[in-house]
Coordinates of C-alpha atoms in Angstrom, one line a residue:
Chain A
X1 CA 318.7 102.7 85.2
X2 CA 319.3 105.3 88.1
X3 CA 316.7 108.4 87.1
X4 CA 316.8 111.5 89.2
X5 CA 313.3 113.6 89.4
X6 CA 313.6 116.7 90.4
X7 CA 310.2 118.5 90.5
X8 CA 307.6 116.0 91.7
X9 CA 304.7 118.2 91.6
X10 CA 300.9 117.1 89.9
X11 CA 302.7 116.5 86.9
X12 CA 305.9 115.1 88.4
X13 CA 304.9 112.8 90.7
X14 CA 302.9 110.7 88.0
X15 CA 305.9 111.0 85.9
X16 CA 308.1 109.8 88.2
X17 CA 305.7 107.1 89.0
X18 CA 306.0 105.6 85.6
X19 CA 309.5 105.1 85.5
X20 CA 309.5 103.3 88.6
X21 CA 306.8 101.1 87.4
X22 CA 309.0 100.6 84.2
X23 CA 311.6 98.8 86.7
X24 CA 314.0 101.8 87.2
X25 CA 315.4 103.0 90.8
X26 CA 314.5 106.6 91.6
X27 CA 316.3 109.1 93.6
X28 CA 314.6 111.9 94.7
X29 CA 314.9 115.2 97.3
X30 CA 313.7 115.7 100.6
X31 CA 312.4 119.3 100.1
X32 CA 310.6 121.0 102.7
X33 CA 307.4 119.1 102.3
X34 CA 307.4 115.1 102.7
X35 CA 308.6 113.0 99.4
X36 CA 305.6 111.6 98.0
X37 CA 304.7 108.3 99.9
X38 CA 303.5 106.2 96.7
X39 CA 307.3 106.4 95.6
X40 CA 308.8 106.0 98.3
X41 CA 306.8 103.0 99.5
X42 CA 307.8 101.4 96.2
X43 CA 311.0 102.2 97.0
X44 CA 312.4 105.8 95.9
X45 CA 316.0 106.7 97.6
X46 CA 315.5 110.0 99.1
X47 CA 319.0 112.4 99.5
X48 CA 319.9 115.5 100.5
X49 CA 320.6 117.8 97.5
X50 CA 320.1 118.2 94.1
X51 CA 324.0 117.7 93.7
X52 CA 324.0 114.9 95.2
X53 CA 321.4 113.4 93.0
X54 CA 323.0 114.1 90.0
X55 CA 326.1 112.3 91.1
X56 CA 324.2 108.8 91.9
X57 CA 321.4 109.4 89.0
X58 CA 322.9 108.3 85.3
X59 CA 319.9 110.8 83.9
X60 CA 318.7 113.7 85.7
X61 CA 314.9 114.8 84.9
X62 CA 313.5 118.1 85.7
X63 CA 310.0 119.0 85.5
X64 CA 309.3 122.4 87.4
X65 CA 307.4 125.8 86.8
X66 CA 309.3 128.2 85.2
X67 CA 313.0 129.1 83.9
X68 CA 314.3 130.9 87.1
X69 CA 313.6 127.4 88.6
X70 CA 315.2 125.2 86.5
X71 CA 318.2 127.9 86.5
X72 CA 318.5 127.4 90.4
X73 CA 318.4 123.8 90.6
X74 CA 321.0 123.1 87.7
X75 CA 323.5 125.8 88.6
X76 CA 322.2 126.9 92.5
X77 CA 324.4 125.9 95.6
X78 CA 324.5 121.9 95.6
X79 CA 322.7 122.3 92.0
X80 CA 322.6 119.5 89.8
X81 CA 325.8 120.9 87.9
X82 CA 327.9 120.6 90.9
X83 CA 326.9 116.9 91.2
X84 CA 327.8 115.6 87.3
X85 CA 330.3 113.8 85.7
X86 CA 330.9 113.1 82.1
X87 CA 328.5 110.5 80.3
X88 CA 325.3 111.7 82.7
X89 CA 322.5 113.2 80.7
X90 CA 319.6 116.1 82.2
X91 CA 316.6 116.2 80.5
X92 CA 314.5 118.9 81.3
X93 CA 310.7 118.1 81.1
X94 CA 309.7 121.8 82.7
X95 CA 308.3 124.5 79.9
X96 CA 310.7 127.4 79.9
X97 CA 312.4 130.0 77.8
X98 CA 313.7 128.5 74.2
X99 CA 316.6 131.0 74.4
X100 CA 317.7 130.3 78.4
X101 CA 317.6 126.8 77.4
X102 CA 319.8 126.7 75.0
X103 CA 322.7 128.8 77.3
X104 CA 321.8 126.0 80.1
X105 CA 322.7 123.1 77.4
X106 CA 325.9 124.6 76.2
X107 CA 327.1 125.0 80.4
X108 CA 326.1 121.1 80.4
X109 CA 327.6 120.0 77.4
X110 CA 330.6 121.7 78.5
X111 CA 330.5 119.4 81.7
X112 CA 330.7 116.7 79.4
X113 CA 327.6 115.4 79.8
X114 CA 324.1 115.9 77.2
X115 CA 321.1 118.1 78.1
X116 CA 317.7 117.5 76.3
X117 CA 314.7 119.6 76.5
X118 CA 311.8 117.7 76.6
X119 CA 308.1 119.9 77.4
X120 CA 305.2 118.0 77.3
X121 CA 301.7 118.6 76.2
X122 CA 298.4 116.9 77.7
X123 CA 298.1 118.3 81.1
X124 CA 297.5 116.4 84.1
X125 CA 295.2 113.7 82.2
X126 CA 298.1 113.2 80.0
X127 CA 300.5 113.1 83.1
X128 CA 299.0 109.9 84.7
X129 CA 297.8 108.4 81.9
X130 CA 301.4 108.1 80.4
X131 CA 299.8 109.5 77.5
X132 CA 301.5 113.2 77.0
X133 CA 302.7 114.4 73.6
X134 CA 307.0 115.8 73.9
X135 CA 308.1 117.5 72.4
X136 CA 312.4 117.4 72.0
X137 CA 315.3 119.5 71.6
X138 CA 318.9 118.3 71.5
X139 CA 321.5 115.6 70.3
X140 CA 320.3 113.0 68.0
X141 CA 322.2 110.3 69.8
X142 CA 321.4 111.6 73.3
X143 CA 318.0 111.3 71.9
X144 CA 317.8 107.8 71.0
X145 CA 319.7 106.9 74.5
X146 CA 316.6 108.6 76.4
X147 CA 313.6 107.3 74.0
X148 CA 312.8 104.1 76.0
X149 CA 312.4 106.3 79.4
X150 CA 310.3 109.1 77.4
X151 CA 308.1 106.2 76.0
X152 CA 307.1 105.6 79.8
X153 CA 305.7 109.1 80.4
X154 CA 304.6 109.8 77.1
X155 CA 302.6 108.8 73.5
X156 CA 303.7 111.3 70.7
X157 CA 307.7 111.6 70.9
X158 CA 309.1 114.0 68.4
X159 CA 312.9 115.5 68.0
X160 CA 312.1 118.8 66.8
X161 CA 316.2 119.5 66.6
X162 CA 319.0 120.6 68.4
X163 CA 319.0 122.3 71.7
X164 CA 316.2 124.8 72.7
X165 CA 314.1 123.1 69.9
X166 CA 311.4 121.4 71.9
X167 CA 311.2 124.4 74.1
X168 CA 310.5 126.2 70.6
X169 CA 308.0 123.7 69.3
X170 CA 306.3 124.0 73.0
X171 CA 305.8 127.5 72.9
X172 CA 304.2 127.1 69.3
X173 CA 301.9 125.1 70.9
X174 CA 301.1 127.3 73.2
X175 CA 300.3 129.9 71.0
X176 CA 298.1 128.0 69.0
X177 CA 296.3 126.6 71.8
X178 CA 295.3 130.5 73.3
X179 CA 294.8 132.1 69.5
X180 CA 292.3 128.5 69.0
X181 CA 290.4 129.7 72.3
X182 CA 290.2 132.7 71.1
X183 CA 288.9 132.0 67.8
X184 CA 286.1 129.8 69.6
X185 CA 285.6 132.2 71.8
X186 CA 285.0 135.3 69.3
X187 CA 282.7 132.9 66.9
X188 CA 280.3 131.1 69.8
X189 CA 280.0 135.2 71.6
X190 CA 278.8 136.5 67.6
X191 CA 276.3 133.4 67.2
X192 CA 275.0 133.8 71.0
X193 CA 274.9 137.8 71.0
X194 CA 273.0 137.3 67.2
X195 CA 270.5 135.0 69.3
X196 CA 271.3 131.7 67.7
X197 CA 272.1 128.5 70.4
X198 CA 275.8 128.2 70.4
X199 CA 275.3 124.4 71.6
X200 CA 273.9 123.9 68.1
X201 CA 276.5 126.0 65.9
X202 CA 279.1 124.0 68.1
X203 CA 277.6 121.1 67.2
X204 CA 277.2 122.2 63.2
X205 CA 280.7 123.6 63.0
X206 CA 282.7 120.3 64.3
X207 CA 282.0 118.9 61.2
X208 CA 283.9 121.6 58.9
X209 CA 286.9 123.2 58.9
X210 CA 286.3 124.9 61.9
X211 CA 287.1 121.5 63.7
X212 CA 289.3 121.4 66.4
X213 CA 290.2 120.0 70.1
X214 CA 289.9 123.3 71.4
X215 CA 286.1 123.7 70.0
X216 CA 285.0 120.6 70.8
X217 CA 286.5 120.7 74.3
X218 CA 287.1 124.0 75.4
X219 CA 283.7 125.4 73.2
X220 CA 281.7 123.4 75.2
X221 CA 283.3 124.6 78.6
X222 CA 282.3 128.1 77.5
X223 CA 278.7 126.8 76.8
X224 CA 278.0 124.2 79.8
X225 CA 279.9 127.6 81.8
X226 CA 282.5 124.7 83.4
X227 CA 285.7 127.0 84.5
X228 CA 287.1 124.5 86.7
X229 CA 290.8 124.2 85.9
X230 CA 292.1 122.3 83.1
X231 CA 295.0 124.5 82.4
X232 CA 295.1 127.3 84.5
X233 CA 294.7 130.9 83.1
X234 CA 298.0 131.9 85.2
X235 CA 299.8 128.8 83.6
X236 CA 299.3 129.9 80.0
X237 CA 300.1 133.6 80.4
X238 CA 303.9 132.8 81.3
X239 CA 303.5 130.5 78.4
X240 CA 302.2 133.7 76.2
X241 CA 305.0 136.1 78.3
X242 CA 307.8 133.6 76.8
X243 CA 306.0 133.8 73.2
X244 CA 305.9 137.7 73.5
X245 CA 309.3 138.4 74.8
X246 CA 311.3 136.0 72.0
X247 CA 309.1 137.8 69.6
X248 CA 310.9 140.6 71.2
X249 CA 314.0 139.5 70.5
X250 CA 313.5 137.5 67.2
X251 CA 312.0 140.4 65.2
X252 CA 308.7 139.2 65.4
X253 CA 304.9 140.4 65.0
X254 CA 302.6 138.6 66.7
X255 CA 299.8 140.2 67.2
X256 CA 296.9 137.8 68.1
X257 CA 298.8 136.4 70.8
X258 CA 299.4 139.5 72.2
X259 CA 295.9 140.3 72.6
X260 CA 295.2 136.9 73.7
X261 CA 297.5 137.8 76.4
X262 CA 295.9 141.0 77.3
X263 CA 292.5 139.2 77.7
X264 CA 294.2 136.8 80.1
X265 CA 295.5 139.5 81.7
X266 CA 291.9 140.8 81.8
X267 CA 290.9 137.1 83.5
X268 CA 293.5 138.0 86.4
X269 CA 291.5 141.4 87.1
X270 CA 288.5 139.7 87.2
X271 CA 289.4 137.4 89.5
X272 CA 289.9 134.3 87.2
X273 CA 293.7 133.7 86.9
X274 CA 293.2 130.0 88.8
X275 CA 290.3 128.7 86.2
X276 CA 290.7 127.1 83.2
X277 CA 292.2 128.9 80.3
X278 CA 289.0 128.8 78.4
X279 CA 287.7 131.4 80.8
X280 CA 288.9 133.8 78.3
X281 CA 285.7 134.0 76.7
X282 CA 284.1 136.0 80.0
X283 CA 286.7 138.5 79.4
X284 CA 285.0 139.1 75.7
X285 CA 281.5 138.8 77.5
X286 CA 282.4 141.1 79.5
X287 CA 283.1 143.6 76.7
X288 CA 279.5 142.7 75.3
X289 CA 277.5 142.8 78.1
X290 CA 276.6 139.3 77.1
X291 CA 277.1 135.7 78.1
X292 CA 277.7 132.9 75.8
X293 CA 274.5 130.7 76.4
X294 CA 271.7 128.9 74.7
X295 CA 269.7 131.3 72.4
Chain B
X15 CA 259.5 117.9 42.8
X16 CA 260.2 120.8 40.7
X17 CA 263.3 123.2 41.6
X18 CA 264.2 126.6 40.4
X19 CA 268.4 127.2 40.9
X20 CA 269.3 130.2 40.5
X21 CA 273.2 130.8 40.8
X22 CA 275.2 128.0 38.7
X23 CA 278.8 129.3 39.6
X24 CA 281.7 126.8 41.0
X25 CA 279.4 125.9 44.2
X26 CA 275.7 126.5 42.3
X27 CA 276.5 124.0 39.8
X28 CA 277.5 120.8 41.0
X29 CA 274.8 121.0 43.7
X30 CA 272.0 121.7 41.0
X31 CA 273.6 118.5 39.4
X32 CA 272.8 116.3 42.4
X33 CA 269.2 117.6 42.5
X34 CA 269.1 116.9 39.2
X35 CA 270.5 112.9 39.8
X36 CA 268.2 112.9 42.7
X37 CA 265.0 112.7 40.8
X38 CA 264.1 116.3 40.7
X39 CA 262.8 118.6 37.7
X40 CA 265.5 121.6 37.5
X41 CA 264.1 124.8 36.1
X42 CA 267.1 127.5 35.6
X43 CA 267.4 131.1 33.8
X44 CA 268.7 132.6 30.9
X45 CA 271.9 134.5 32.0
X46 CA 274.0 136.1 29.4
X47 CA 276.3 133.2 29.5
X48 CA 274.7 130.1 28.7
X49 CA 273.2 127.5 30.9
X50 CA 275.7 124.7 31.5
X51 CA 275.2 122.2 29.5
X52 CA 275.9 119.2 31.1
X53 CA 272.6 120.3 33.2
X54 CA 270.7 121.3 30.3
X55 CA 271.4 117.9 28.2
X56 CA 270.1 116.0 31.4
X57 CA 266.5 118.0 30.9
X58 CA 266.5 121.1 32.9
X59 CA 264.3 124.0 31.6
X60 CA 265.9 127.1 30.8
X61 CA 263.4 129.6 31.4
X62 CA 263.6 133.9 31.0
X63 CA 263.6 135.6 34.4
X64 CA 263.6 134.1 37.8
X65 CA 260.0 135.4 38.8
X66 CA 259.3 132.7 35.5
X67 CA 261.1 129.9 37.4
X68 CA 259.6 130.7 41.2
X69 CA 255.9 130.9 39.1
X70 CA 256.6 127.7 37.8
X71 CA 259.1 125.9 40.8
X72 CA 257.8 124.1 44.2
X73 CA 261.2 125.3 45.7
X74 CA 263.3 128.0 45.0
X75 CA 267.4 127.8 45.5
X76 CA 269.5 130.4 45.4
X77 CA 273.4 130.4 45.4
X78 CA 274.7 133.6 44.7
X79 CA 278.0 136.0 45.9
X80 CA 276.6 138.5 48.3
X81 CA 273.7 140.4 50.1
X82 CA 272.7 142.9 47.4
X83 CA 272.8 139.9 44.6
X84 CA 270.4 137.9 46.3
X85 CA 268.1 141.1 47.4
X86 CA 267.9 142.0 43.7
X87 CA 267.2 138.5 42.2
X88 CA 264.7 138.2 44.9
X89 CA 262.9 141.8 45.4
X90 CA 264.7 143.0 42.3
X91 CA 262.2 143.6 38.6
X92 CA 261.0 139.7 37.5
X93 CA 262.9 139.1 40.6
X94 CA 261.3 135.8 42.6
X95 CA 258.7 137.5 45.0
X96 CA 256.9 138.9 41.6
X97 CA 256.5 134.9 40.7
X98 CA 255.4 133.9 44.0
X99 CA 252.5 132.5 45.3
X100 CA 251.4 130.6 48.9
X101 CA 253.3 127.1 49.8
X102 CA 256.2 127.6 48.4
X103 CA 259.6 127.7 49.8
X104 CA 262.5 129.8 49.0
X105 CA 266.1 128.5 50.7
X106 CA 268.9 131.0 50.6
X107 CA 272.4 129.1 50.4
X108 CA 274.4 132.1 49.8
X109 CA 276.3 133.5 52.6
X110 CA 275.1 136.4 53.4
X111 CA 273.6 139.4 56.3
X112 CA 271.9 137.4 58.8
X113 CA 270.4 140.6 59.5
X114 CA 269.3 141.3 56.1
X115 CA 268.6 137.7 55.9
X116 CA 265.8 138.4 58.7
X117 CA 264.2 141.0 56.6
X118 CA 264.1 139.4 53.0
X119 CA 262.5 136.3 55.4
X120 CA 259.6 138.1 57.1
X121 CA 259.2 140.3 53.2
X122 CA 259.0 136.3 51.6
X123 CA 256.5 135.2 55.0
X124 CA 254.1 137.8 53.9
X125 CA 253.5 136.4 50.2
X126 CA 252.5 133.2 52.1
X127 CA 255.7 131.0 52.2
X128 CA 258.5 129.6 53.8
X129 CA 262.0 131.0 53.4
X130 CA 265.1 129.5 54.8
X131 CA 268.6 129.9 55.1
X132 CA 270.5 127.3 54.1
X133 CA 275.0 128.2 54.3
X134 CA 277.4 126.1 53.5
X135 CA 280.9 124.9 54.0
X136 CA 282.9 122.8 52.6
X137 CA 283.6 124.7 49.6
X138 CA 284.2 123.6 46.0
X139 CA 285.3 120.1 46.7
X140 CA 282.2 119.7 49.2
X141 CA 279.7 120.7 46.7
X142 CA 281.1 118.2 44.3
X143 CA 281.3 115.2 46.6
X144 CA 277.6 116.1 48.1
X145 CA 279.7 116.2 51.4
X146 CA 278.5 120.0 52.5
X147 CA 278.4 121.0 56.3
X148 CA 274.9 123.4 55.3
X149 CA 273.5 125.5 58.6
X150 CA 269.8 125.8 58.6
X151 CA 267.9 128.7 59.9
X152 CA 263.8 129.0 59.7
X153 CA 261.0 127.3 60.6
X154 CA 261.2 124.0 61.8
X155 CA 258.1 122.3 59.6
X156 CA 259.5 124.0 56.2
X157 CA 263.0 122.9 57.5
X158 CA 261.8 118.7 57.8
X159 CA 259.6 119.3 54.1
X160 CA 263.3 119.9 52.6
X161 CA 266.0 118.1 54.8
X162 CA 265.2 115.5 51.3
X163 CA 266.6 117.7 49.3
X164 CA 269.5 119.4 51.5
X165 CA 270.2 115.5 52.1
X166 CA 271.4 115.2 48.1
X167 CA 274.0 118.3 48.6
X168 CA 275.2 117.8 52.1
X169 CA 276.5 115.1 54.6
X170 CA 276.0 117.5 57.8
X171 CA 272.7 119.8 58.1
X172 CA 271.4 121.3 61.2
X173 CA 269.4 123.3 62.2
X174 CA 270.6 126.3 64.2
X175 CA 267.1 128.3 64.9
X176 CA 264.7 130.7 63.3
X177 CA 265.7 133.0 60.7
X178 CA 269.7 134.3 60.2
X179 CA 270.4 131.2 62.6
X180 CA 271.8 129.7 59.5
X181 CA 274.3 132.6 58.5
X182 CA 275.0 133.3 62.2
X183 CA 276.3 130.3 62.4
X184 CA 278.5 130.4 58.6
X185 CA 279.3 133.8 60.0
X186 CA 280.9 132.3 63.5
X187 CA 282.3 129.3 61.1
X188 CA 284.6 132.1 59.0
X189 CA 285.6 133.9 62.2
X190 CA 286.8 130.8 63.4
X191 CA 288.2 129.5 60.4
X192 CA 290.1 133.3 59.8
X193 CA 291.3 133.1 63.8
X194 CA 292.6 129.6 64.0
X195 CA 294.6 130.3 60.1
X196 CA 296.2 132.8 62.3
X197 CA 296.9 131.0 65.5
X198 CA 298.4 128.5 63.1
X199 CA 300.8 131.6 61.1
X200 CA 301.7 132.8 64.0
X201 CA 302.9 129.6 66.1
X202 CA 304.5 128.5 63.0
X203 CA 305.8 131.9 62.0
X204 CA 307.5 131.7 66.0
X205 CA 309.0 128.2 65.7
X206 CA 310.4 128.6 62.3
X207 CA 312.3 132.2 63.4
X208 CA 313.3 130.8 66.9
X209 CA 314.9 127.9 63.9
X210 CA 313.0 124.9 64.8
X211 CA 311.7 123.0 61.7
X212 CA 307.9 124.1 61.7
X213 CA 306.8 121.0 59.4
X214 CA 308.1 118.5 62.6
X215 CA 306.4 121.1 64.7
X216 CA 302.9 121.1 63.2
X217 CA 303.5 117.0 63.2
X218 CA 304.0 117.1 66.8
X219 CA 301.4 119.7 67.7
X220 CA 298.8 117.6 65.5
X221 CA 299.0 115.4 68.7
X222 CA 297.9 117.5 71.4
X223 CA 295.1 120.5 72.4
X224 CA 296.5 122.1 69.1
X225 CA 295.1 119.9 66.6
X226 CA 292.4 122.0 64.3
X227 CA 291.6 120.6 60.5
X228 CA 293.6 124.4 59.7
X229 CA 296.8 122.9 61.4
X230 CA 296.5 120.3 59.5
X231 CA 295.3 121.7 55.8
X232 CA 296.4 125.0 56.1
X233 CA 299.5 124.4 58.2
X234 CA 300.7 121.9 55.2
X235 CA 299.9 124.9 53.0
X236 CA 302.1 127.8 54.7
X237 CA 305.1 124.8 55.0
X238 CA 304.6 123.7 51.1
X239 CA 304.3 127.4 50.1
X240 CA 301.1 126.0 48.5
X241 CA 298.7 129.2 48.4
X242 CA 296.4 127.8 44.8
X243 CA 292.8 128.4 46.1
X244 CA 291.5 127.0 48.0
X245 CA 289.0 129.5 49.2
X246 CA 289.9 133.0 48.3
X247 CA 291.2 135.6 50.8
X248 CA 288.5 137.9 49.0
X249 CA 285.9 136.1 50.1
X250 CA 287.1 135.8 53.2
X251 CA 287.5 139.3 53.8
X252 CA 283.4 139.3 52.8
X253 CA 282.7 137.3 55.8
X254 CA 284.3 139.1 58.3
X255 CA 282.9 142.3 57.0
X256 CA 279.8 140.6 57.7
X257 CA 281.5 139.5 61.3
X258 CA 282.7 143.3 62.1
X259 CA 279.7 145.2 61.0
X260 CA 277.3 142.9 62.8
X261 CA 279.8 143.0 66.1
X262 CA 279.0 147.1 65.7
X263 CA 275.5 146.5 65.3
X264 CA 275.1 144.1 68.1
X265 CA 278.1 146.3 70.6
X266 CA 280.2 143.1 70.1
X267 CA 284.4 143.0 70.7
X268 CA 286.1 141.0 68.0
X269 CA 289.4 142.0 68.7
X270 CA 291.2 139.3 66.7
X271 CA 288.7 138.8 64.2
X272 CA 289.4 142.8 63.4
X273 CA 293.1 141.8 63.2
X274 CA 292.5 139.1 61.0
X275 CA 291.1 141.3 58.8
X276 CA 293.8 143.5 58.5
X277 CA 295.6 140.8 57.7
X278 CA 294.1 139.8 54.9
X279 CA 293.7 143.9 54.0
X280 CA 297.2 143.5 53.5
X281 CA 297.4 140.5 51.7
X282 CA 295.2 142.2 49.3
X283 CA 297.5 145.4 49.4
X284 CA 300.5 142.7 48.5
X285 CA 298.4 141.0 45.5
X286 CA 297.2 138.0 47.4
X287 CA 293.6 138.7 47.4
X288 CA 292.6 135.2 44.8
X289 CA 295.0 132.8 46.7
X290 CA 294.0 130.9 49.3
X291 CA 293.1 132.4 52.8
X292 CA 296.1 130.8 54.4
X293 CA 298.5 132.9 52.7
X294 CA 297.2 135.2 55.4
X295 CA 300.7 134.0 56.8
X296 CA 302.7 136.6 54.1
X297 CA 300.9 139.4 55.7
X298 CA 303.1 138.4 59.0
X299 CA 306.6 137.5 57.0
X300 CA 306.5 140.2 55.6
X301 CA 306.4 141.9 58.9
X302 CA 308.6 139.8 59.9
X303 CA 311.3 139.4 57.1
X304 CA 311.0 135.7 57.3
X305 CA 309.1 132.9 55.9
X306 CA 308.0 129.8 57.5
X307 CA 310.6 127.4 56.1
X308 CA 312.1 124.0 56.8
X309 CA 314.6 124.9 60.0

C-alpha cells in the first residue's frame, strides 16, 4: 500500500519505519530539515508538498504536536485536503483537541474520503518497539480497512467510537496518568516528611490496591531523583490544557486535574518544563520544604 | 504460643481464626455481645477484661476502629498496660495516628516490652483469604520474633521502620488509593460527557501508563453502577483525616488529597457515606449532571 507520513519526528520516524518494514512504499516531505536517511535509504519517495502526498498516498498518517498543526497540514496551502480524492483515508496519529477533530473529519468525509483519529500511548519506548497502545475514533469499516497498518505500529488497538472518540479516550488517559502522579506523589512526600523510607512503603504498597504503572515506575523516579525525560512536563500540560478547556465546554468539574495542572505549571517556573512529568513531585517538595528521600 | 485478640469485627475475626488454625492458644474478652462462636467452639478462652488477657497472653493483638479505641483498651481502666509485664509484645493492626502511635509505643517500651504496628490492606476479603498487604513499624528483633505469626494473616509484610513507620505507610496507601479513585472518576467522568463509551476506554487505558488495580476494580464499579461496599467512604474519610491533620502537623501540601476529601464530604452530605469509596464519582456527576454511562 502507498502510506503517506507526515510528521516524522521521535515518534514518527519509528512509526514510519515500521510500515516500511511491513513491505509498504512511503512517501514523505522534504521539510526544511533533511528526510530521515534510514527511510530514505530503504527507499522512501520524497515530494514536495503535503498535497501532493495525499494525491499519490491511498492513506495519509499524521503524527505531529498539537491541533493548530494538524489544522495547517490538512487544510494549509498545498495541505493534504487539496491533494484527495474520494476512497483515500487520513488517519491522524497526533494527540489533539476531541472537539477540533471531529470538525476536521466532517471536512474530510465531505471530500469523500474517511478520517480516523488514532493517538497513541507508550511514548518513545512504545514508538520503536511497535509496541504503543491506540486508541481510535471513527467509521467502523474505515477501521477494519486500516487495522493491519495500525498492527505494525502498535499492540493494544481499540475503536472507542465514532469520530473524535480516540481523541476522547486519549485525553482520559491523560488525565489519569497526571492525577496517578499525583496521588504517588502526595502519598511517598507524607511517608518521607513522617520519616519513614519511601523505597520501602513503595515497595509495601505495590502489592495492594495502591498498585499501579505510575507507582512502580514513576514512584521510583521520584525516589532514585531520575527527572530525565520520559514524557516531558511541557508535553502533558497541553494534554491537561485540552482536558481543562473541553471541561469548559462540556459542563464539567474537574478539579484534580486542574491542580495537577497548576503544579505543572509550577514545574515550568522552576525551571523543569523539559523533565519528565514525574517531576511534579518537587513542585509539592517544594511546598514542604522537604525532599522525597530515604528516611 | 498464647495470643490475646482483642477486636473480633469483620477484619478481627477471620484473622484471629487463622491464629487459631495455625497452632496458637487464643485468649479473647467478654464484650457485651458474645464471643463468636465458631472461635470459641475451636477452644479460645473468653476471659473478663483485656488487662486479664495481656496478664495471661505472650502477644497481644489489637484490631480496633480508631485512635481513641485503641488508647482506651490499651491505657484505658483493666486496659492492657495494667496486665503487662517485661517480654511481651503488643502489635497494633488498627489503622490509626502514627503520631499517636509513637506515643502509646514509647508509654508500652517503658513497662519493658515491644510494641509494633502492624496496618493492613486488603480489606475484608484479604483477612479471609490470609492474603493481607500488613506494614510493619518497630523494632526490628521484636519484628523477626513475630513475622510467624503475621505470616498466618498476610501474604505481603514489610517492614517500613521504627515506630508509626507502619501507619505512615497505611496512611500514604489511603491517600493513594482516595487520589488514584479520583484520577479514575474524573477521566472517566471526561470520556463519558465528551460521549465516548468509558467501559472501552478503561479497557484500552488498562494497556498503557494508566493501568492502577483502581482502574481496574473501581473503574468496573463507577461503569456497573456497582457502589455495595467494598470499603466504606466513612472510613475513608478517617484516613485522610489522619492524612490532612498530620500534613498540618508536619507543614505538608496535600492539595488533592484535601479535595478528595471534600469529595467524599459530599458523598456523605448525599447519603453515600456506607457505599463503597468509589462512589466518590457521584460527588462529581452530580456536579456535573451526568453519569458515567455506556456512550
Amino acid at each position: 500500500m502507498k502510506i503517506g507520513f507526515i510528521g516524522l519526528g521521535v515518534m514518527g520516524r519509528p512509526m514510519a519505519g515500521h510500515l516500511q518494514a511491513g513491505g509498504h512504499d512511503l512517501l514523505i516531505i522534504q521539510r526544511s530539515s533533511p528526510p530521515p536517511a534510514e527511510l530514505v535509504s530503504t527507499g522512501a519517495t520524497v515530494l514536495e508538498t503535503a498535497s501532493v502526498v495525499a494525491r499519490n498516498a491511498d492513506v495519509i498518517i499524521l503524527m505531529l504536536p498539537d491541533t493548530p498543526d494538524v489544522e495547517a497540514v490538512l487544510f494549509g496551502p498545498d495541505g493534504v485536503a487539496a491533494g484527495l480524492s474520494p476512497g483515500k483515508t487520513v488517519i491522524d496519529m497526533s494527540s489533539i483537541s476531541p472537539l477540533s477533530t471531529k470538525c476536521f473529519a466532517a471536512k474530510i468525509a465531505a471530500l469523500g474520503c474517511d478520517y480516523l483519529d488514532a493517538p497513541v500511548s507508550g511514548g518513545e519506548v512504545g514508538a520503536r518497539a511497535a509496541s504503543l497502545t491506540i486508541m481510535v475514533g471513527g467509521d467502523e469499516t474505515a477501521f477494519a480497512k486500516v487495522t493491519p497498518l495500525l498492527s505494525l505500529m502498535g499492540r493494544s488497538i481499540t475503536r472507542i467510537g465514532d469520530a473524535g472518540a480516540g481523541q476522547t479516550a486519549k485525553v482520559a488517559n491523560q488525565i489519569i496518568v497526571a492525577l496517578t502522579i499525583e496521588a504517588v506523589a502526595e502519598g511517598l512526600l507524607f511517608a518521607s516528611k513522617a520519616g519513614a523510607d519511601p523505597a520501602l512503603v513503595r515497595e509495601a504498597l505495590l502489592n495492594g490496591f495502591a498498585a499501579s504503572r505510575v507507582l512502580e515506575v514513576h514512584g521510583a523516579r521520584m525516589i532514585e531523583r531520575k527527572f530525565d525525560p520520559g514524557f516531558r512536563v511541557a508535553l502533558h500540560q497541553k494534554d491537561l490544557d485540552l482536558a481543562l478547556s473541553g471541561a469548559r465546554e462540556l459542563g464539567l468539574a474537574l478539579p484534580n486535574t486542574a491542580t495537577a495542572q497548576a503544579l505543572f505549571n509550577a514545574c515550568q517556573a522552576i525551571g523543569l518544563g523539559d523533565c519528565d512529568h514525574s517531576a511534579m513531585v518537587q513542585a509539592l517538595e517544594r511546598l514542604a520544604d522537604h525532599q522525597v528521600a530515604p528516611g
